[in-house]
Coordinates of C-alpha atoms in Angstrom, one line a residue:
M1056 CA 0.2 -0.1 0.2
L1057 CA 1.1 3.2 -1.3
L1058 CA 0.8 6.8 -0.4
L1059 CA 1.4 9.6 -2.1
G1060 CA 2.4 13.3 -0.4
I1061 CA 2.9 16.6 -2.6
D1062 CA 4.2 19.7 -1.3
I1063 CA 3.6 22.7 -2.6
G1064 CA 6.7 25.0 -2.4
T1065 CA 7.3 28.4 -3.1
S1066 CA 10.7 27.1 -5.3
S1067 CA 9.2 24.2 -6.6
I1068 CA 7.0 21.2 -6.4
K1069 CA 8.1 17.4 -4.3
L1070 CA 6.3 14.5 -4.1
A1071 CA 7.2 11.8 -2.6
I1072 CA 5.8 8.0 -2.7
V1073 CA 6.2 6.4 0.5
D1074 CA 5.3 2.5 1.6
A1075 CA 3.2 2.8 4.0
Q1076 CA 3.8 -0.4 6.3
T1077 CA 7.4 0.8 6.0
Q1078 CA 7.3 4.5 6.2
Q1079 CA 10.4 4.3 4.0
T1080 CA 10.5 6.5 0.6
I1081 CA 10.4 4.2 -2.6
V1082 CA 10.4 7.5 -4.4
S1083 CA 10.9 11.7 -4.4
A1084 CA 11.4 14.1 -7.2
Q1085 CA 10.9 18.1 -7.9
Y1086 CA 9.9 19.9 -10.4
P1087 CA 11.0 22.7 -11.5
E1088 CA 14.9 21.5 -10.5
E1089 CA 15.7 25.7 -11.1
E1090 CA 14.0 27.8 -8.5
A1091 CA 10.1 28.4 -10.0
T1092 CA 9.6 32.2 -10.5
I1093 CA 7.9 34.7 -8.3
L1094 CA 6.0 37.4 -10.3
A1095 CA 6.7 41.0 -8.6
P1096 CA 4.3 43.1 -10.4
H1097 CA 5.1 46.1 -8.1
Q1098 CA 7.4 46.4 -5.3
G1099 CA 6.7 44.6 -2.4
W1100 CA 4.4 42.2 -4.5
A1101 CA 4.9 38.6 -5.0
E1102 CA 2.2 36.1 -7.1
Q1103 CA 2.4 32.9 -8.8
D1104 CA 0.6 31.3 -11.3
P1105 CA -1.7 28.3 -9.6
E1106 CA -2.0 26.7 -12.6
L1107 CA 1.7 26.5 -12.8
W1108 CA 1.8 24.0 -9.4
W1109 CA -0.7 21.8 -11.1
A1110 CA 1.6 21.5 -14.2
H1111 CA 4.3 21.1 -11.9
T1112 CA 2.9 18.4 -9.9
Q1113 CA 2.4 16.3 -12.7
Q1114 CA 5.6 16.9 -14.4
A1115 CA 6.9 15.9 -10.9
F1116 CA 4.9 12.8 -10.5
A1117 CA 6.3 12.1 -14.2
L1118 CA 9.9 12.3 -12.3
C1119 CA 8.9 9.6 -10.0
K1120 CA 7.6 7.4 -12.5
K1121 CA 10.5 7.6 -14.9
K1122 CA 12.9 7.3 -11.2
A1123 CA 11.3 4.1 -9.8
N1124 CA 9.0 1.3 -10.5
F1125 CA 6.3 1.6 -9.0
Q1126 CA 2.5 1.3 -9.3
P1127 CA 0.3 4.4 -9.2
L1128 CA -2.8 2.0 -8.5
D1129 CA -1.3 1.2 -5.3
I1130 CA -1.4 4.5 -4.3
S1131 CA -4.3 4.2 -1.5
A1132 CA -4.0 8.2 -0.2
I1133 CA -2.8 11.7 -1.1
G1134 CA -1.7 14.3 1.0
I1135 CA -0.8 17.6 0.2
A1136 CA 1.4 21.0 2.3
Y1137 CA 1.5 23.8 1.1
Q1138 CA 3.5 27.2 1.5
M1139 CA 1.2 28.9 3.8
H1140 CA -0.8 32.5 3.5
G1141 CA -1.6 33.1 0.2
L1142 CA -4.6 33.7 -1.3
V1143 CA -6.6 31.9 -4.4
L1144 CA -9.6 33.2 -6.0
V1145 CA -11.8 30.7 -8.2
D1146 CA -15.2 31.4 -9.9
K1147 CA -17.7 29.2 -9.6
D1148 CA -17.1 26.7 -12.6
Q1149 CA -13.8 26.7 -10.5
K1150 CA -11.6 28.8 -13.0
L1151 CA -8.8 30.5 -11.6
L1152 CA -9.4 34.4 -11.4
R1153 CA -5.9 35.7 -11.2
N1154 CA -2.3 35.1 -10.0
S1155 CA -2.2 33.6 -6.3
I1156 CA -1.1 36.6 -4.2
I1157 CA 1.3 34.5 -2.1
W1158 CA 3.3 34.3 0.9
C1159 CA 5.7 37.3 1.3
D1160 CA 3.4 40.2 -0.8
S1161 CA 3.2 43.2 1.3
R1162 CA 0.9 45.0 -0.2
S1163 CA -2.0 44.3 2.4
V1164 CA -0.3 45.4 4.9
Q1165 CA -1.7 48.8 5.6
I1166 CA -5.1 47.7 5.1
G1167 CA -4.4 44.9 8.0
N1168 CA -2.6 47.7 10.2
K1169 CA -6.1 50.0 9.5
A1170 CA -8.3 46.5 10.1
L1171 CA -6.4 46.1 14.1
N1172 CA -7.0 49.8 14.6
D1173 CA -10.8 49.4 13.4
I1174 CA -11.8 46.4 15.2
G1175 CA -9.2 46.7 18.4
E1176 CA -5.7 45.5 19.2
N1177 CA -7.3 43.6 22.3
Y1178 CA -9.7 42.5 19.9
C1179 CA -7.5 40.7 17.4
L1180 CA -4.9 39.6 20.0
K1181 CA -7.3 37.7 22.3
H1182 CA -10.0 36.3 19.4
L1183 CA -7.2 35.9 16.5
L1184 CA -4.1 35.7 18.0
N1185 CA -2.8 37.9 15.5
S1186 CA -2.7 41.3 13.2
P1187 CA -4.1 40.7 10.6
G1188 CA -1.2 42.3 9.1
N1189 CA -0.5 41.0 5.5
F1190 CA -2.5 37.6 6.0
T1191 CA -5.1 35.7 3.4
A1192 CA -7.9 37.9 4.8
S1193 CA -6.4 40.8 4.2
K1194 CA -4.6 39.9 0.7
L1195 CA -8.6 39.2 0.0
A1196 CA -9.9 42.5 1.0
W1197 CA -7.6 44.3 -1.4
V1198 CA -8.4 42.5 -4.4
K1199 CA -12.3 43.6 -2.5
E1200 CA -10.8 47.0 -3.1
N1201 CA -8.4 47.4 -5.6
E1202 CA -10.3 44.6 -8.0
P1203 CA -14.1 44.9 -7.7
E1204 CA -14.9 43.3 -11.1
C1205 CA -12.3 40.3 -9.7
Y1206 CA -13.9 40.1 -6.4
A1207 CA -17.8 40.3 -7.7
K1208 CA -16.7 37.0 -9.9
I1209 CA -15.8 34.9 -7.1
D1210 CA -17.2 31.5 -5.4
K1211 CA -14.5 30.4 -3.3
M1212 CA -11.1 31.5 -1.6
M1213 CA -8.5 29.1 -0.9
L1214 CA -5.2 28.4 0.3
P1215 CA -2.3 27.1 -2.1
G1216 CA -3.2 23.2 -1.2
D1217 CA -6.8 24.0 -1.7
F1218 CA -6.2 24.8 -5.5
I1219 CA -4.3 21.4 -6.0
A1220 CA -7.1 19.8 -3.6
M1221 CA -9.9 21.4 -6.1
K1222 CA -7.6 20.2 -9.5
L1223 CA -7.4 16.6 -7.8
C1224 CA -10.8 15.9 -6.6
S1225 CA -13.2 18.8 -8.4
S1226 CA -14.3 19.9 -4.3
I1227 CA -12.9 23.0 -2.4
S1228 CA -12.9 22.3 1.3
S1229 CA -11.1 24.4 4.2
S1230 CA -10.1 23.5 7.6
I1231 CA -10.0 25.2 11.0
P1232 CA -5.5 25.9 10.5
A1233 CA -6.2 27.0 7.4
L1234 CA -8.2 29.3 8.3
S1235 CA -6.4 30.4 11.7
E1236 CA -3.8 30.5 9.3
G1237 CA -5.4 33.3 6.7
V1238 CA -6.2 35.1 10.3
F1239 CA -10.4 33.9 9.6
W1240 CA -10.4 32.0 13.0
D1241 CA -12.0 32.9 16.4
F1242 CA -10.3 31.1 18.9
Q1243 CA -12.7 32.4 21.6
S1244 CA -15.8 30.8 20.2
D1245 CA -14.3 28.3 18.1
T1246 CA -15.9 29.4 14.6
L1247 CA -15.4 31.8 11.6
S1248 CA -14.6 35.3 13.1
E1249 CA -18.0 37.2 12.4
T1250 CA -16.1 40.5 13.6
L1251 CA -13.3 39.9 11.0
M1252 CA -15.3 39.2 8.0
D1253 CA -18.2 42.2 8.7
H1254 CA -15.5 44.5 8.5
Y1255 CA -13.8 43.4 5.8
G1256 CA -17.8 43.3 4.1
F1257 CA -16.6 39.5 3.2
D1258 CA -19.2 37.2 2.5
A1259 CA -19.2 33.4 4.5
K1260 CA -19.8 31.3 1.3
L1261 CA -16.7 32.6 0.1
I1262 CA -15.2 30.4 2.7
P1263 CA -14.9 26.4 1.3
E1264 CA -16.8 23.6 4.1
I1265 CA -14.7 23.3 7.3
K1266 CA -13.4 19.7 7.7
P1267 CA -10.8 18.3 10.3
V1268 CA -7.1 18.2 8.7
F1269 CA -7.2 14.7 9.2
S1270 CA -10.3 13.6 7.3
E1271 CA -11.5 13.0 3.3
H1272 CA -11.2 16.2 1.6
G1273 CA -12.4 14.8 -1.7
Q1274 CA -11.7 11.8 -3.7
V1275 CA -10.0 11.7 -6.7
S1276 CA -11.9 12.5 -10.1
S1277 CA -11.8 10.2 -13.0
S1278 CA -10.4 12.7 -15.3
A1279 CA -7.4 13.7 -12.6
A1280 CA -7.3 9.7 -12.2
A1281 CA -6.2 9.1 -15.7
L1282 CA -3.5 12.2 -15.9
F1283 CA -1.3 10.0 -13.7
G1284 CA -2.8 6.7 -13.4
L1285 CA -4.3 6.7 -10.1
R1286 CA -7.3 4.9 -9.2
P1287 CA -10.4 6.9 -8.9
G1288 CA -12.0 7.7 -6.1
I1289 CA -8.7 7.0 -3.8
P1290 CA -9.0 10.1 -0.5
L1291 CA -7.4 12.9 -0.8
S1292 CA -7.0 13.0 3.1
Y1293 CA -4.7 15.8 4.6
K1294 CA -3.9 19.2 3.8
S1295 CA -2.0 21.6 5.6
G1296 CA 0.3 24.1 5.4
D1297 CA 4.7 23.5 5.1
Q1298 CA 4.9 24.7 8.8
P1299 CA 2.4 22.5 10.2
N1300 CA 3.3 19.8 8.0
N1301 CA 6.8 20.0 8.7
A1302 CA 6.2 19.4 12.4
L1303 CA 4.6 16.6 12.1
S1304 CA 6.9 15.3 10.0
L1305 CA 9.7 15.5 12.4
N1306 CA 7.2 13.9 15.0
V1307 CA 6.1 17.8 17.1
L1308 CA 2.9 17.8 18.1
E1309 CA 3.1 18.3 22.4
P1310 CA 3.4 21.7 23.6
G1311 CA 7.0 22.6 24.5
E1312 CA 8.1 20.0 21.1
V1313 CA 10.1 22.8 18.7
A1314 CA 10.7 22.3 14.8
A1315 CA 12.8 24.6 12.4
T1316 CA 13.6 25.5 8.7
A1317 CA 15.6 27.1 6.7
G1318 CA 14.6 26.9 3.0
T1319 CA 13.2 29.6 1.1
S1320 CA 11.9 31.4 4.2
G1321 CA 13.2 30.3 7.9
V1322 CA 10.7 29.3 10.4
I1323 CA 10.7 28.4 13.8
Y1324 CA 7.3 26.2 15.1
G1325 CA 6.7 25.5 18.2
I1326 CA 4.2 23.9 20.4
S1327 CA 1.6 25.2 22.9
D1328 CA -1.4 24.0 24.7
Q1329 CA -2.3 27.8 25.4
L1330 CA -4.2 30.0 23.4
T1331 CA -0.9 32.9 23.4
Y1332 CA -0.1 35.8 21.2
D1333 CA 3.0 38.0 21.3
S1334 CA 1.2 42.0 21.5
Q1335 CA 3.4 43.2 18.6
S1336 CA 2.4 40.1 16.1
R1337 CA 6.1 39.9 15.8
V1338 CA 5.5 36.3 15.8
N1339 CA 2.4 34.4 15.1
T1340 CA -0.3 31.6 16.3
F1341 CA -2.2 29.3 14.4
A1342 CA -4.0 26.5 14.9
H1343 CA -1.3 23.1 14.7
V1344 CA -2.8 19.7 12.5
N1345 CA -4.0 18.3 15.8
Y1346 CA -5.7 21.4 17.2
T1347 CA -9.2 19.7 19.0
E1348 CA -12.0 22.1 20.9
K1349 CA -11.2 19.8 23.4
E1350 CA -7.3 19.4 22.9
K1351 CA -5.7 23.0 22.1
R1352 CA -2.7 22.4 20.3
L1353 CA -1.2 25.9 19.0
G1354 CA 1.9 26.2 16.4
I1355 CA 3.7 29.7 17.5
L1356 CA 5.4 30.5 14.0
L1357 CA 8.5 32.7 14.0
C1358 CA 8.8 33.5 10.1
I1359 CA 11.5 35.1 8.5
N1360 CA 10.9 36.1 5.0
G1361 CA 14.4 36.0 3.2
T1362 CA 16.8 32.8 4.5
G1363 CA 17.5 30.5 1.7
S1364 CA 16.5 33.1 -0.8
M1365 CA 19.1 35.5 0.2
Y1366 CA 21.8 32.6 0.0
R1367 CA 20.3 31.6 -3.5
W1368 CA 20.7 35.2 -4.7
A1369 CA 24.0 35.2 -3.4
K1370 CA 25.3 32.6 -5.5
S1371 CA 23.6 33.3 -8.1
L1372 CA 25.5 36.8 -8.1
V1373 CA 28.5 35.5 -7.0
A1374 CA 29.3 31.9 -7.5
P1375 CA 26.6 30.4 -10.0
G1376 CA 29.2 27.8 -11.2
I1377 CA 29.8 26.9 -7.9
S1378 CA 28.1 24.5 -6.5
Y1379 CA 26.7 24.9 -2.4
S1380 CA 28.9 22.7 -0.8
E1381 CA 31.9 23.9 -2.2
I1382 CA 30.6 27.8 -1.4
N1383 CA 30.5 26.3 2.3
T1384 CA 33.7 24.7 2.5
A1385 CA 35.1 28.1 1.4
A1386 CA 33.7 30.1 3.9
K1387 CA 34.5 27.8 6.7
R1388 CA 38.1 28.6 6.3
I1389 CA 37.1 32.0 7.2
D1390 CA 36.9 33.0 11.3
V1391 CA 33.5 33.8 13.6
G1392 CA 32.7 37.4 12.4
A1393 CA 34.0 37.4 8.5
A1394 CA 36.3 40.0 9.4
G1395 CA 33.5 42.4 10.3
L1396 CA 31.4 41.6 7.3
R1397 CA 27.8 41.9 8.0
I1398 CA 24.5 41.2 6.3
F1399 CA 21.0 41.4 7.3
P1400 CA 18.5 39.0 5.2
F1401 CA 15.4 41.0 5.3
G1402 CA 14.8 41.5 1.0
N1403 CA 12.1 39.1 0.7
G1404 CA 8.6 41.3 1.6
A1405 CA 8.0 43.0 5.3
E1406 CA 9.5 41.0 8.1
R1407 CA 6.7 40.4 10.3
M1408 CA 8.8 39.7 13.4
L1409 CA 10.5 43.7 12.6
N1410 CA 6.9 44.8 12.8
N1411 CA 5.6 44.6 8.7
Q1412 CA 8.6 47.0 8.5
I1413 CA 10.4 46.4 5.0
V1414 CA 14.1 47.2 5.7
G1415 CA 15.6 45.8 2.9
A1416 CA 18.5 42.9 2.8
Q1417 CA 21.9 45.4 3.9
I1418 CA 25.2 44.6 3.8
E1419 CA 27.9 46.4 6.1
N1420 CA 31.4 46.8 6.6
I1421 CA 32.8 45.9 3.0
D1422 CA 36.7 46.2 3.0
F1423 CA 37.2 45.7 -0.7
N1424 CA 41.0 45.0 0.2
L1425 CA 40.0 42.2 2.9
H1426 CA 36.5 40.9 2.0
N1427 CA 36.1 38.4 -0.9
S1428 CA 33.5 35.9 -1.6
P1429 CA 34.3 33.6 1.5
H1430 CA 33.8 36.1 3.7
L1431 CA 30.7 37.2 1.9
F1432 CA 29.5 33.5 2.3
R1433 CA 30.2 32.9 5.5
A1434 CA 28.6 36.7 6.6
V1435 CA 25.1 35.4 4.9
Q1436 CA 24.9 31.9 6.8
E1437 CA 26.1 33.8 10.1
G1438 CA 23.3 36.8 9.3
I1439 CA 20.6 34.1 8.7
A1440 CA 21.6 32.4 12.0
F1441 CA 21.4 35.9 13.8
A1442 CA 17.5 36.4 12.4
F1443 CA 16.8 32.9 13.4
R1444 CA 18.7 34.3 17.1
Y1445 CA 16.5 37.6 17.2
G1446 CA 13.2 36.0 16.8
L1447 CA 13.7 32.9 18.7
D1448 CA 14.6 36.1 21.3
I1449 CA 11.1 37.4 21.0
M1450 CA 9.3 33.6 21.3
R1451 CA 11.4 33.1 24.5
S1452 CA 10.0 36.7 26.2
N1453 CA 6.1 34.8 25.1
G1454 CA 7.4 31.8 27.3
L1455 CA 8.9 29.6 24.5
Q1456 CA 11.8 27.9 26.3
P1457 CA 13.2 24.9 23.5
K1458 CA 15.4 22.6 24.8
V1459 CA 16.3 21.1 21.4
I1460 CA 15.5 22.1 18.2
R1461 CA 14.3 19.3 15.4
A1462 CA 15.2 20.3 11.7
G1463 CA 15.2 18.5 8.7
K1464 CA 18.9 17.9 7.2
A1465 CA 18.1 19.9 4.2
N1466 CA 18.9 23.3 2.8
L1467 CA 20.8 25.5 5.3
F1468 CA 20.8 22.8 7.5
L1469 CA 23.1 20.7 5.0
S1470 CA 26.1 23.5 6.1
E1471 CA 28.3 22.2 9.3
L1472 CA 28.7 26.2 9.3
F1473 CA 25.3 27.4 9.0
L1474 CA 24.3 24.7 11.8
E1475 CA 27.5 25.9 13.7
A1476 CA 26.4 29.6 13.9
F1477 CA 22.3 28.9 14.5
V1478 CA 23.6 26.2 17.3
N1479 CA 25.9 28.8 19.1
S1480 CA 23.6 31.9 18.4
T1481 CA 20.8 30.6 19.5
G1482 CA 22.2 28.5 22.5
V1483 CA 19.7 25.8 21.8
P1484 CA 21.0 21.9 20.5
V1485 CA 19.8 20.7 16.6
E1486 CA 18.2 17.3 16.5
L1487 CA 18.6 16.7 12.4
Y1488 CA 16.1 14.1 11.1
Q1489 CA 15.8 12.5 7.3
N1490 CA 12.7 14.8 6.5
D1491 CA 10.9 16.0 4.1
G1492 CA 7.4 18.2 3.6
S1493 CA 6.4 15.8 0.8
V1494 CA 7.6 12.4 2.9
G1495 CA 5.4 14.3 5.8
A1496 CA 2.4 14.7 3.9
A1497 CA 2.0 11.3 2.8
L1498 CA 2.1 9.9 5.9
G1499 CA -0.4 12.7 7.3
A1500 CA -2.6 11.0 4.2
G1501 CA -2.2 7.6 6.1
I1502 CA -3.4 9.2 9.6
G1503 CA -6.7 10.6 7.6
A1504 CA -7.3 7.5 6.1
G1505 CA -7.1 5.7 8.8
I1506 CA -4.6 3.6 7.5
Y1507 CA -2.5 4.4 11.2
K1508 CA -4.7 5.0 14.2
D1509 CA -3.0 8.2 15.6
A1510 CA -0.2 10.5 14.0
A1511 CA 2.1 8.8 16.8
A1512 CA 1.8 5.4 14.8
A1513 CA 2.6 7.3 11.7
F1514 CA 6.2 8.3 13.0
T1515 CA 7.5 4.8 14.6
L1516 CA 10.7 4.6 12.5
I1517 CA 11.6 8.2 12.7
K1518 CA 15.2 8.5 14.2
P1519 CA 17.3 11.3 14.4
L1520 CA 20.4 11.2 12.4
Q1521 CA 22.9 13.9 14.5
L1522 CA 22.8 16.0 17.4
V1523 CA 24.7 19.2 16.7
E1524 CA 25.1 20.9 20.4
P1525 CA 26.4 24.7 21.4
S1526 CA 30.0 24.9 22.4
L1527 CA 30.9 26.1 25.5
E1528 CA 33.7 28.2 24.3
S1529 CA 31.5 29.6 21.8
S1530 CA 32.9 33.3 20.1
Y1531 CA 29.3 34.0 18.6
E1532 CA 27.7 36.1 21.5
P1533 CA 30.2 39.8 20.7
V1534 CA 29.5 39.1 17.0
Y1535 CA 25.9 38.4 17.8
Q1536 CA 25.4 41.5 19.8
D1537 CA 27.6 43.8 16.6
W1538 CA 25.3 42.6 14.3
L1539 CA 21.7 43.1 16.6
N1540 CA 23.3 47.0 17.7
Q1541 CA 23.7 47.7 13.7
L1542 CA 19.9 46.3 12.6
K1543 CA 18.3 48.2 15.7
L1544 CA 19.7 51.4 14.1
K1545 CA 18.4 50.0 11.2
I1546 CA 14.8 49.7 12.5
T1547 CA 14.8 53.2 14.0
N1548 CA 16.1 54.8 10.5
N1549 CA 13.4 52.5 9.1
Q1550 CA 10.9 54.1 11.0
S1551 CA 11.8 58.2 11.2
C1552 CA 11.9 57.8 7.2
N1553 CA 8.4 56.5 7.4

């Protein structure tokens, strides 16, 4: 019995075929090989075409079939993980109305700020656990205000994973975690927030049917089954945002457990059983995949928009013909602190942990006679690690005190230098796993389809690959404090300019 996991990422679509009995991956693939394009019609905007996600899903599945000998007819359930906070709009015929406004788009920040003032900070933080910010609800309000003809045609608003589920099953659904990540959910009443919906003038009919995360969200249609060689009628039994799904795939489900990723964006995601919130909404609280009315499980999410994207940008600019492994080796030869070079990786839209400011990515203290490309790549990795430390300190001030952070051995966590900078900057050990979002989605499908009796049963074979602990004689703290002081100046100058 096989399970299919689909991860709708910003950079690519990743697929995994997992043997349900052994919990082992039969084959995985991603498409495209190079990073997918983010469309930026204006500064601070970010869009993608959902039809390309669907095309890339088919191409990734074709790659799986080329790479391994498995029978698509043996696939018994499908799970989907997806980039969070995006907005996808379709009409009554399930036709796409516009490109998706994705997670790092900043155009609706002011709309969200106005909603915070009009609705009231007390209500937003206690009921929504967040400021409306530039989350999905505010993106929808932007469309209503700026594209009224498009808005008038909307039958359903969706998140990115809902669109791929619709293409597979011809049905549309949502969940409490999905609506909470769009800041539509009232945690005090455990219902759709009438206050927010009324403020923005949204009709509740725009919201899809709400189903549990681990449940049947539809059955694969005959037409979709023919595209992939699947059996018609198999269930799509799991949908989750990428960060809750990453936590699931690392078996991070209970209060005090913490996961991290460092892909296009950087995330620390901790579990709480309290309806907690940050007074400035710099970190955000959403319903976790195992949230229920009786057993609250909340995910506290720190997001840094520009981590892997910063590293990719530096590589493509300075060393396009060199592998990341070679870059990391060269950078590791440079001493801690990169000879004074400081990098601030905030060039991918408004940063929530910086109070939704657009500070921009910046490089400081360049010395033409001293610094070379290895210095630059060391400073990039240190700057990203310092951004994680900055955000983790915010989470600590809100009560999260991780003793260990679990992460998949992927993306920046493949770099020994980054790992060293991360654990010594944060002071928290990192436990590395062979982890992939598409594998987590596949196992989530097994939970939702009843193949596993619960989440614990789906991860009985998960074992850590490596534990990386902070050094007792770390030299990172003074470098971080210098970086922090410079960041504070940048934030102050940015506020005075605005």
